[in-house]
Coordinates of C-alpha atoms and ligand atoms in Angstrom, one line a residue:
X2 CA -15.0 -13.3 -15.8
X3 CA -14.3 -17.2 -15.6
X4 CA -10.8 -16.3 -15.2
X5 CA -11.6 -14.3 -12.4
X6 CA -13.9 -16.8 -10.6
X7 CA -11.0 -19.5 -11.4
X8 CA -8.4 -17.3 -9.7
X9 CA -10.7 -16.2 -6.9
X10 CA -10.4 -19.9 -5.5
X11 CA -6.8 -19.7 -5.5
X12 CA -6.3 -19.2 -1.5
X13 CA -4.2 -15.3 -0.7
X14 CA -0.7 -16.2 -0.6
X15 CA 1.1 -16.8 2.6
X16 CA 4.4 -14.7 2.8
X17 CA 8.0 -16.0 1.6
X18 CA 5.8 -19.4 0.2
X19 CA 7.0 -18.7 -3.2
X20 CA 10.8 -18.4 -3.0
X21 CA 12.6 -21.3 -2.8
X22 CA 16.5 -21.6 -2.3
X23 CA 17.5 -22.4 -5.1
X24 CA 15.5 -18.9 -6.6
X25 CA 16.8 -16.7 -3.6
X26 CA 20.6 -17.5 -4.5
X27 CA 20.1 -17.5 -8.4
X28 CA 18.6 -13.8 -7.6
X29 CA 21.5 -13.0 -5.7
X30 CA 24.2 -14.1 -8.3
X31 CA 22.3 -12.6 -11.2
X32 CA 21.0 -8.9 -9.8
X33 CA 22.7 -8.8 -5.7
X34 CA 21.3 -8.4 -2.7
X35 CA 19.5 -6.3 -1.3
X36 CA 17.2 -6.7 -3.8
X37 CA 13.1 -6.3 -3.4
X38 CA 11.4 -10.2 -5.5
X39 CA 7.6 -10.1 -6.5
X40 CA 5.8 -12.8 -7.3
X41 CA 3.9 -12.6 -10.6
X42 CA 1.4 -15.5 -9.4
X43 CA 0.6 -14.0 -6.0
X44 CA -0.4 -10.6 -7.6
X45 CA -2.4 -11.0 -10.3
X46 CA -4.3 -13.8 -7.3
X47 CA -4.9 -10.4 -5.2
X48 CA -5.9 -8.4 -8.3
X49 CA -9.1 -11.0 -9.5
X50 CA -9.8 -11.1 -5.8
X51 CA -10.2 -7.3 -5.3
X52 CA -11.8 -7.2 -9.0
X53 CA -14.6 -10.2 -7.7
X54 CA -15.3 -8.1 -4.6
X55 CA -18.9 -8.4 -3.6
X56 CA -20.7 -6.0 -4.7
X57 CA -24.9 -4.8 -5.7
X58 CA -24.6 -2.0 -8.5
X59 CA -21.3 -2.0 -10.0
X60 CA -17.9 -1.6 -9.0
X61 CA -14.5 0.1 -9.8
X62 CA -11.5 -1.4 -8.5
X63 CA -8.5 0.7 -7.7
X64 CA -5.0 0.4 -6.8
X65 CA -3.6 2.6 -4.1
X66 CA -0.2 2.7 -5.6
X67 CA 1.2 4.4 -3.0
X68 CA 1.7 1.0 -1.7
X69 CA 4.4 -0.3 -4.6
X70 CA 4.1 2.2 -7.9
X71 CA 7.1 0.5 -9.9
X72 CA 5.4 0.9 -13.8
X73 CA 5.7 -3.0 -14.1
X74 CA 3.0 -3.8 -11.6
X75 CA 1.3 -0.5 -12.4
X76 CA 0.8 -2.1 -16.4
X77 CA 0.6 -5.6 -14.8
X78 CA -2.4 -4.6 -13.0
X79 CA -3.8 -2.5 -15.6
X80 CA -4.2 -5.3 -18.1
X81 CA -6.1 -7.0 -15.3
X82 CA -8.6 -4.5 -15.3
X83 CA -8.0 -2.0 -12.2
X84 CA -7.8 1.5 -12.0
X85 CA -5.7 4.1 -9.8
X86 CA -6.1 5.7 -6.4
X87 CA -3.2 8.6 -7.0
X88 CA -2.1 10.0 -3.6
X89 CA -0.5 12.9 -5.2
X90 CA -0.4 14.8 -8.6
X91 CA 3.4 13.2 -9.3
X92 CA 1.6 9.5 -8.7
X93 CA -1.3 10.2 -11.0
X94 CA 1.3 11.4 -13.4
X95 CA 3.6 8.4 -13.1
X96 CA 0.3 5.9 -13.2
X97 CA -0.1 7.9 -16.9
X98 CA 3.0 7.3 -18.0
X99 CA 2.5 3.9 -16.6
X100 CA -0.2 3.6 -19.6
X101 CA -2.7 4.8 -17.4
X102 CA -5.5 7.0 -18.8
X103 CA -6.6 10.5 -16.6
X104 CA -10.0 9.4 -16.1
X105 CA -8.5 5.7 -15.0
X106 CA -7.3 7.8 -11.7
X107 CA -9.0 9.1 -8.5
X108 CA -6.8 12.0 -6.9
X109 CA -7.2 11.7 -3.0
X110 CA -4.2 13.8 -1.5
X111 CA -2.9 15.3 1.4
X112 CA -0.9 18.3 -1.0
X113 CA -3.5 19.8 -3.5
X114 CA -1.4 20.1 -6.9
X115 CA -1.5 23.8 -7.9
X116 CA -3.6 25.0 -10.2
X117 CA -2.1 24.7 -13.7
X118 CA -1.1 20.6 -12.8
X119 CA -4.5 19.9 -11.6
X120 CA -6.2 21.6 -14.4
X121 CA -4.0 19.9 -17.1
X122 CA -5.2 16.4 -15.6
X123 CA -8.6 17.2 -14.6
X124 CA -9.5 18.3 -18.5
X125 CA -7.5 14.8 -19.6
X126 CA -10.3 13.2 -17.0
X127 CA -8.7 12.6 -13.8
X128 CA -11.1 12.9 -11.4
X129 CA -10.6 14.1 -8.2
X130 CA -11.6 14.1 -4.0
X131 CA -11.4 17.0 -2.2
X132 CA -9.7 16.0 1.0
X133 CA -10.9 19.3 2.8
X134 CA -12.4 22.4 2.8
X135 CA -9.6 24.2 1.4
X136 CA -9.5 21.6 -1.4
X137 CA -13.0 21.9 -2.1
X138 CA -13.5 25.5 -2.2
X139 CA -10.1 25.8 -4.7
X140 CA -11.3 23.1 -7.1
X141 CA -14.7 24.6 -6.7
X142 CA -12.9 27.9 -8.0
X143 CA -11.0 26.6 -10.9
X144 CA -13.7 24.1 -12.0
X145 CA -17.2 25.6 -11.5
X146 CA -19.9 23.6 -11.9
X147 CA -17.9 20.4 -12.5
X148 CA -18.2 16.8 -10.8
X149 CA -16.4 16.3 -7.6
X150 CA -15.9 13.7 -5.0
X151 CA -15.4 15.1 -1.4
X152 CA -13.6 12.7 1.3
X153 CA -15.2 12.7 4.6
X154 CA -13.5 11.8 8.0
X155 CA -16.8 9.6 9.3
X156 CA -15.6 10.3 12.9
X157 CA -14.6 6.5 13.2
X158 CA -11.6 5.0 12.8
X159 CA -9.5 1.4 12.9
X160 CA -5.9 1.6 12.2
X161 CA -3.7 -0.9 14.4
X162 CA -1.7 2.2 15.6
X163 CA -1.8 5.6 16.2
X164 CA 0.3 5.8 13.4
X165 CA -2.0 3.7 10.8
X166 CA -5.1 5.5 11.9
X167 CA -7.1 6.9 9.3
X168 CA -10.0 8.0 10.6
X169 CA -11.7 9.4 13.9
X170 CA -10.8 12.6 15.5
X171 CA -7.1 12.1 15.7
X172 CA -6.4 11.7 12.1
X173 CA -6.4 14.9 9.2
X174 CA -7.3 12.9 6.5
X175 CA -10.7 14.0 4.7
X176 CA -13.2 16.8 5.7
X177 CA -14.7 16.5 9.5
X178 CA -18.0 14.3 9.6
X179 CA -19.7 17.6 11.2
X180 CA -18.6 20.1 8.5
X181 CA -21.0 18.9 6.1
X182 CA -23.0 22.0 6.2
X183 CA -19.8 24.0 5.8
X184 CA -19.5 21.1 2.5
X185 CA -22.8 21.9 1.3
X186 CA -22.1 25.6 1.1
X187 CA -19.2 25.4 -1.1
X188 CA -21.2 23.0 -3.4
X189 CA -24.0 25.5 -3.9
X190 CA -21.3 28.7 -4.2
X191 CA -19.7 27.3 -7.2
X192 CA -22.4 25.2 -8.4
X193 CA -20.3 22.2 -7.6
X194 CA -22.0 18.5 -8.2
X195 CA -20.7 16.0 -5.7
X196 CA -20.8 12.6 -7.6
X197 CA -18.7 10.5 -5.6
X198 CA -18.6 10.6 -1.5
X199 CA -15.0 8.8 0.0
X200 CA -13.9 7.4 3.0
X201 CA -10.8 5.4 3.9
X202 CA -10.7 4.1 7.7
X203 CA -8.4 1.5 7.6
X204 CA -11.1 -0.4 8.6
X205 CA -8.7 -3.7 8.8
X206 CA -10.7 -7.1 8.9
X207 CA -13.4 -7.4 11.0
X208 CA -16.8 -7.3 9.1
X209 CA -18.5 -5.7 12.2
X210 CA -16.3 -2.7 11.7
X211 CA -16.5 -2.3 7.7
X212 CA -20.4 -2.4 8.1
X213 CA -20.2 0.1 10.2
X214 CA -18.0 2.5 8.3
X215 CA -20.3 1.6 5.2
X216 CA -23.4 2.7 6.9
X217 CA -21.8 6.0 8.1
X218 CA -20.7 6.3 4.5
X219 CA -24.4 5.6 3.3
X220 CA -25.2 8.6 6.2
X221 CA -23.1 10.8 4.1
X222 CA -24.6 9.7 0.7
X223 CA -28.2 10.3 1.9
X224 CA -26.9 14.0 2.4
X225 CA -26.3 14.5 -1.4
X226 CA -28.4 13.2 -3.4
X227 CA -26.4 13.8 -6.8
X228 CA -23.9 11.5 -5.3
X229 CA -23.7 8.4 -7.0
X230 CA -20.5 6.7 -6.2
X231 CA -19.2 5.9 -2.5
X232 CA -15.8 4.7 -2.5
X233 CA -14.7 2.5 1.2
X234 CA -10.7 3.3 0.2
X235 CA -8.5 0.9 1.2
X236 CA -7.6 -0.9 4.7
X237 CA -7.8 -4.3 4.0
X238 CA -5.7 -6.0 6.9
X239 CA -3.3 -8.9 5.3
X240 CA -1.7 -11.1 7.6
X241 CA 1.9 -11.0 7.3
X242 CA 2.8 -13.4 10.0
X243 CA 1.4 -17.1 10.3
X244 CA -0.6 -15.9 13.7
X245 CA -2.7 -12.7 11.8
X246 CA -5.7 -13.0 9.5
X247 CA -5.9 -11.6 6.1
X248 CA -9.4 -10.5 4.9
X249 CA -11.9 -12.0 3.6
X250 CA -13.1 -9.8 0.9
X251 CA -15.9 -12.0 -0.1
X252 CA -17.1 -12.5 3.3
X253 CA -16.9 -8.4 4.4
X254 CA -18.3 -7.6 0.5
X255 CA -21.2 -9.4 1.0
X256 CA -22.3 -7.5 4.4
X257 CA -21.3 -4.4 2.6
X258 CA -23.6 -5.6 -0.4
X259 CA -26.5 -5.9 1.9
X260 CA -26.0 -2.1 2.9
X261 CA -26.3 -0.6 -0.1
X262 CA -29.3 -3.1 -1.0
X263 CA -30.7 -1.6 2.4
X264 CA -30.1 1.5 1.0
X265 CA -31.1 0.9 -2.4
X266 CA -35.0 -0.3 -1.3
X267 CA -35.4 2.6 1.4
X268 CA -33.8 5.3 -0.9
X269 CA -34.4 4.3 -4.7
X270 CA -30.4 5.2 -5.4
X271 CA -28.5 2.1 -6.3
X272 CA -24.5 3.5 -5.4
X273 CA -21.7 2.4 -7.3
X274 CA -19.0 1.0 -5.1
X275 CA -15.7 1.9 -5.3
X276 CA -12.5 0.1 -3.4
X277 CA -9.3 1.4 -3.4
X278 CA -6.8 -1.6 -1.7
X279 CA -2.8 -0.8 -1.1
X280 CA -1.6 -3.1 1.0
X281 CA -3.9 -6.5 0.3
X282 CA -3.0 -6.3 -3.7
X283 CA 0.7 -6.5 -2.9
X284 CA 2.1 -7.0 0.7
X285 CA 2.3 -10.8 0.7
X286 CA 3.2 -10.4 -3.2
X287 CA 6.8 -9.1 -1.7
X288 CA 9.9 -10.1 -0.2
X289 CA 12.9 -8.7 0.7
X290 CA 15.9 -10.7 -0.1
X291 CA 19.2 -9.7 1.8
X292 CA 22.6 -11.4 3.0
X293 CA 23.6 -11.7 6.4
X294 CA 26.8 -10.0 6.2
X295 CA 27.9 -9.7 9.7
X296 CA 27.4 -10.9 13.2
X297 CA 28.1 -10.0 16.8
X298 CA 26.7 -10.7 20.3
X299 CA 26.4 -8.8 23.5
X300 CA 27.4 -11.6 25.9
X301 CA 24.7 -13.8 27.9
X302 CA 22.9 -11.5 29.5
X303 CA 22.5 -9.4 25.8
X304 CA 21.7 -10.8 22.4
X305 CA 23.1 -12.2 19.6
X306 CA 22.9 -10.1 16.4
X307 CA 22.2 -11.1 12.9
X308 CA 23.5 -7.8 10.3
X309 CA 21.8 -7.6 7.2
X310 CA 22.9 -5.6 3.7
X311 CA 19.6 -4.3 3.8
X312 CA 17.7 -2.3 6.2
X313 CA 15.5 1.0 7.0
X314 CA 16.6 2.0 3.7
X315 CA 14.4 -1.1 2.2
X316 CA 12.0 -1.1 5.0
X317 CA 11.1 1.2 7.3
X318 CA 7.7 -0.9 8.6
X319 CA 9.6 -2.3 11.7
X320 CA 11.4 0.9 13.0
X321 CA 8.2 3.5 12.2
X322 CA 5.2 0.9 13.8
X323 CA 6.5 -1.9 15.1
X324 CA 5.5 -4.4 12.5
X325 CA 5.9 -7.9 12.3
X326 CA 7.5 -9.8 8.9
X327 CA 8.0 -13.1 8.5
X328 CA 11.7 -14.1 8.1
X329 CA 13.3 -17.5 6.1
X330 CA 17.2 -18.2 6.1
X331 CA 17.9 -19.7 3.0
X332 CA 21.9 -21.8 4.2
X333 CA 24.4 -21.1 1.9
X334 CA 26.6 -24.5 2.9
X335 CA 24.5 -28.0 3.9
X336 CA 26.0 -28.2 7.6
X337 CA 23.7 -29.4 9.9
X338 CA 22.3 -26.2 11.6
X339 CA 20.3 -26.0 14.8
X340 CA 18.3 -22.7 15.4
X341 CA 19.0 -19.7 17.3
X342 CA 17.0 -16.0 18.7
X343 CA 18.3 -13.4 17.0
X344 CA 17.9 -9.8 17.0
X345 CA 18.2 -9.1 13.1
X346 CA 19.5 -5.4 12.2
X347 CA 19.4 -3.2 9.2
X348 CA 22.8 -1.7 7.8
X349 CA 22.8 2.0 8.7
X350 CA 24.5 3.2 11.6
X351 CA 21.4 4.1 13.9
X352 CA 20.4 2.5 16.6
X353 CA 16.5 2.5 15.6
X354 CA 17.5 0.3 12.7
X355 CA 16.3 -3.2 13.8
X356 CA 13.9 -5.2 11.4
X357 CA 12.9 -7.4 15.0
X358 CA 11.1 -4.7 17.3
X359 CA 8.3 -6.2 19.6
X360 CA 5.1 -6.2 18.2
X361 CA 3.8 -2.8 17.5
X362 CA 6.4 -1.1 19.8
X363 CA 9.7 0.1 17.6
X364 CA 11.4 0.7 21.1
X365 CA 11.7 -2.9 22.1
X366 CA 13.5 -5.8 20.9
X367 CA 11.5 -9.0 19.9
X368 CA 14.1 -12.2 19.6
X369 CA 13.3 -14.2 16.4
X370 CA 14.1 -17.9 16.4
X371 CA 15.7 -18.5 12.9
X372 CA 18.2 -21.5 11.7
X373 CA 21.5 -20.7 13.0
X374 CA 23.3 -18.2 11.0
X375 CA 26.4 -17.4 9.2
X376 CA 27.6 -14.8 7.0
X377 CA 26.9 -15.0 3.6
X378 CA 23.5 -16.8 4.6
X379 CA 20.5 -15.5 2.9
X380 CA 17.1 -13.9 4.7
X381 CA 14.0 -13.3 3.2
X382 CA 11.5 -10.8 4.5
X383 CA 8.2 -11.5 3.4
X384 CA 5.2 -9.2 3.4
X385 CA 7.3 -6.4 2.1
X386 CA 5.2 -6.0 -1.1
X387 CA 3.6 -3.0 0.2
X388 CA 5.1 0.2 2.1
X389 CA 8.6 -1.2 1.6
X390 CA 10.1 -0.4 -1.6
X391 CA 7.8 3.3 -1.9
X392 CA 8.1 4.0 1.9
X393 CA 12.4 3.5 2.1
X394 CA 14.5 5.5 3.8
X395 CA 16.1 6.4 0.6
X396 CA 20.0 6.9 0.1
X397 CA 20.7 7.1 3.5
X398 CA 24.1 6.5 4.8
X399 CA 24.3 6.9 1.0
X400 CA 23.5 3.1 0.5
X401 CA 21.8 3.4 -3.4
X402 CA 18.6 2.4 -3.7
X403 CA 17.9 -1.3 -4.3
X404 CA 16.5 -3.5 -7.1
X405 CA 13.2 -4.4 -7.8
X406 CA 12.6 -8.0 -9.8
X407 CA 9.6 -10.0 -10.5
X408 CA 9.5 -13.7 -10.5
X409 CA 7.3 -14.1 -13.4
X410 CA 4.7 -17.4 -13.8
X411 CA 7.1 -19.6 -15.9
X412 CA 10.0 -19.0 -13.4
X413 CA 11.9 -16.7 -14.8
X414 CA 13.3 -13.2 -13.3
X415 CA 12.9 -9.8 -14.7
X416 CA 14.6 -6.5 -13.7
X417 CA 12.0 -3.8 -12.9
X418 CA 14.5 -1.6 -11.7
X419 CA 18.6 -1.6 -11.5
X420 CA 20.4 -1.2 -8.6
X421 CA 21.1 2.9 -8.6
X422 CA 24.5 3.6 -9.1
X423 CA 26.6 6.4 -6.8
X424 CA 26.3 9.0 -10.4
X425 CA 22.4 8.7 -9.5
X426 CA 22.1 9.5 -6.2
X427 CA 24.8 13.0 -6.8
X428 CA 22.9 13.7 -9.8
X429 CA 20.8 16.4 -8.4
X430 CA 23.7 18.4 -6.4
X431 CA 25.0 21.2 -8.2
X432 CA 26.8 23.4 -6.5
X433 CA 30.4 22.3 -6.8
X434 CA 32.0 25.5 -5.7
X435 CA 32.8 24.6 -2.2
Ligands
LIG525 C1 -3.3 4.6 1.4 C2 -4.7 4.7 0.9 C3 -5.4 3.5 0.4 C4 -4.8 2.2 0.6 O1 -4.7 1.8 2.0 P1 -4.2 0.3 2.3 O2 -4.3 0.3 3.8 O3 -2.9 0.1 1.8 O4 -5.2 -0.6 1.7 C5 -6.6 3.7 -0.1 N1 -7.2 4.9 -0.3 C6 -6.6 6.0 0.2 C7 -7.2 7.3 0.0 C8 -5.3 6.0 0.7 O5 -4.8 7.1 1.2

């Protein structure tokens, strides 16, 4: 626990702030670019923050590991005392051979395994949230009378897009606020005991918001009163760019902690918290390190065109929402350089491939000012510890899929994953009669 308080004052990370030049070209002699670099330091920082979240009767802290499931962070953050929110029955079974045990993983998915996967895991201890009706009233089937956790849509929602949005009546994720009654029928038909209520808003950063979603959540709680455990998900905003604020945990944990304090005195039922963060245990841990291997302009009235070895099939943030990631050029000669707006594109031949769209609108180009460039010039992408790596456009144009290495606390570099080779991505095609 000291440990933890010590690292808690270490202040979140700012993108990029941990590669230097020096690192970015020894990384690109010894493993190539493109290659994905996390920072040791920067994520076990995140992982005592999430594990000192504020919080009044216990809590569980869980990595959504959807967000970056390599097996070295998966241990890394294992040792460090967090558990596993599985977004399908192939993560929870990749978090287990990550060291993981079942009952170390909370199974929240869009897909409901079938029966003899979910039954394997669910005996080991996984435990599981049923995501809808359908999902509750098979698991109530193969498992009567067992514990379950049922995810509600609380009707609100907070995403920064359309896209990222959660919660509230345009998003399918979790069972309908107003089909509780349906809820509490399949509960009694198979003698069901729900033991842990979920919700996951994306509630981003404002404290206003997350005390609202907790007291919706604490709605749902008072409704059944063998629950015990309310897990918030994930949704901690991290800002990626200099101009956008990252979370305070403590600060939005301690509001939260009043809830179920509030609760606690009116009901008698002191609730377990549970938080599930993605994105704030390893987005800033991340950066994308490419070269700039071409150039081009479309005359003065068009733009001048950076061309990375990287692209959508390393990071698909910019082209899907919009986003915004920080960029450094690291100079690969000491001429003096003056700086320039660029449009900075990925590799693949598609015109949606453009790592500088305007903010939250992938349609429109955003000019970043960045040191003049040449080829053979290095750029990091920071923030692309999350959603990068596990969200890629994978093997397309047939570009293999890139490496993943960790800068580790005394400085050195470990491979996490190779660079796939061409026999990797054909492995899978068999038919060779044609
Ligand atoms: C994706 C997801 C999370 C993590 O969300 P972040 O925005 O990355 O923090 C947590 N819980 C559930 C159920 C999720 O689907």
């Amino acid at each position: 626990m000291a440990l933890v308080e010590a690292l808690y004052r270490i202040p979140i990370m700012e993108a990029i702030s941990f590669l230097d030049s020096e690192t970015a070209f020894r990384i690109r002699d010894e493993v190539g670019t493109p290659c994905y670099l996390y920072d040791e330091a920067s994520l076990r920082a995140t992982a005592a923050q999430t594990l000192a979240f504020p919080n009044a009767y216990g809590l569980t802290a869980r990595f959504a590991m959807k967000a970056c499931p390599n097996g070295a962070i998966l241990r890394l953050f294992r040792s460090l005392g967090l558990q596993i929110d599985g977004s399908s029955i192939y993560e929870a079974r990749r978090a287990i051979t990550a060291g993981y045990e079942a009952s170390e993983i909370s199974l929240s998915s869009q897909e409901f395994p079938d029966d003899d996967a979910l039954k394997d895991l669910v005996e080991q201890g996984m435990s599981v949230n049923a995501c809808s009706l359908n999902q509750l009233s098979r698991f109530g089937a193969l498992f009567p009378g067992e514990k379950v956790g049922v995810r509600f849509n609380p009707g609100l929602g907070s995403g920064g897009t359309q896209r990222t949005n959660v919660g509230g009546p345009a998003s399918s994720f979790g069972i309908w606020f107003e089909d509780v009654d349906r809820v509490t029928e399949l509960v009694e038909a198979h003698g069901l005991k729900v033991f842990r209520i979920h919700t996951h808003i994306g509630s981003g950063s404002d404290p206003d918001v997350w005390v609202k979603a907790v007291s919706l959540s604490l709605n749902l709680v008072r409704t059944f009163d063998t629950v015990t455990h309310l897990n918030l998900g994930g949704g901690y905003k991290v800002g990626r760019m200099p101009s956008e604020t990252t979370t305070d945990l403590q600060a939005i944990g301690l509001k939260m902690k009043a809830e179920f304090e509030g609760f606690a005195q009116e009901t008698g039922r002191e609730i377990h918290l549970e938080v599930e963060p993605g994105t704030y245990l390893v987005a800033n841990s991340g950066v994308l390190l490419s070269t700039i291997q071409d150039q081009t302009s479309t005359g003065e009235s068009g733009y001048d065109f950076i061309k990375l070895d990287s692209g959508m099939t390393e990071n698909t943030r910019p082209s899907m929402y919009g986003s915004q990631h920080p960029m450094e050029l690291f100079a690969s000669d000491a001429t003096e350089r003056k700086s320039r707006d660029y449009i900075v594109t990925g590799h693949c031949c598609e015109s949606g491939d453009i790592l500088t769209p305007a903010p939250g609108d992938p349609e429109a180009l955003s000019p970043r000012s960045l040191v003049d460039a040449k080829v053979g010039d290095l750029l990091a992408i920071g923030g692309t510890g999350a959603y990068c790596s596990s969200m890629s456009a994978k093997n397309y144009n047939s570009f293999p899929e890139c490496p993943e290495v960790m800068l580790r606390l005394d400085g050195s570099l470990s491979l996490m994953r190779k660079r796939q080779s061409l026999d990797q991505v054909l492995a899978n095609e068999t038919d060779l009669s044609f």
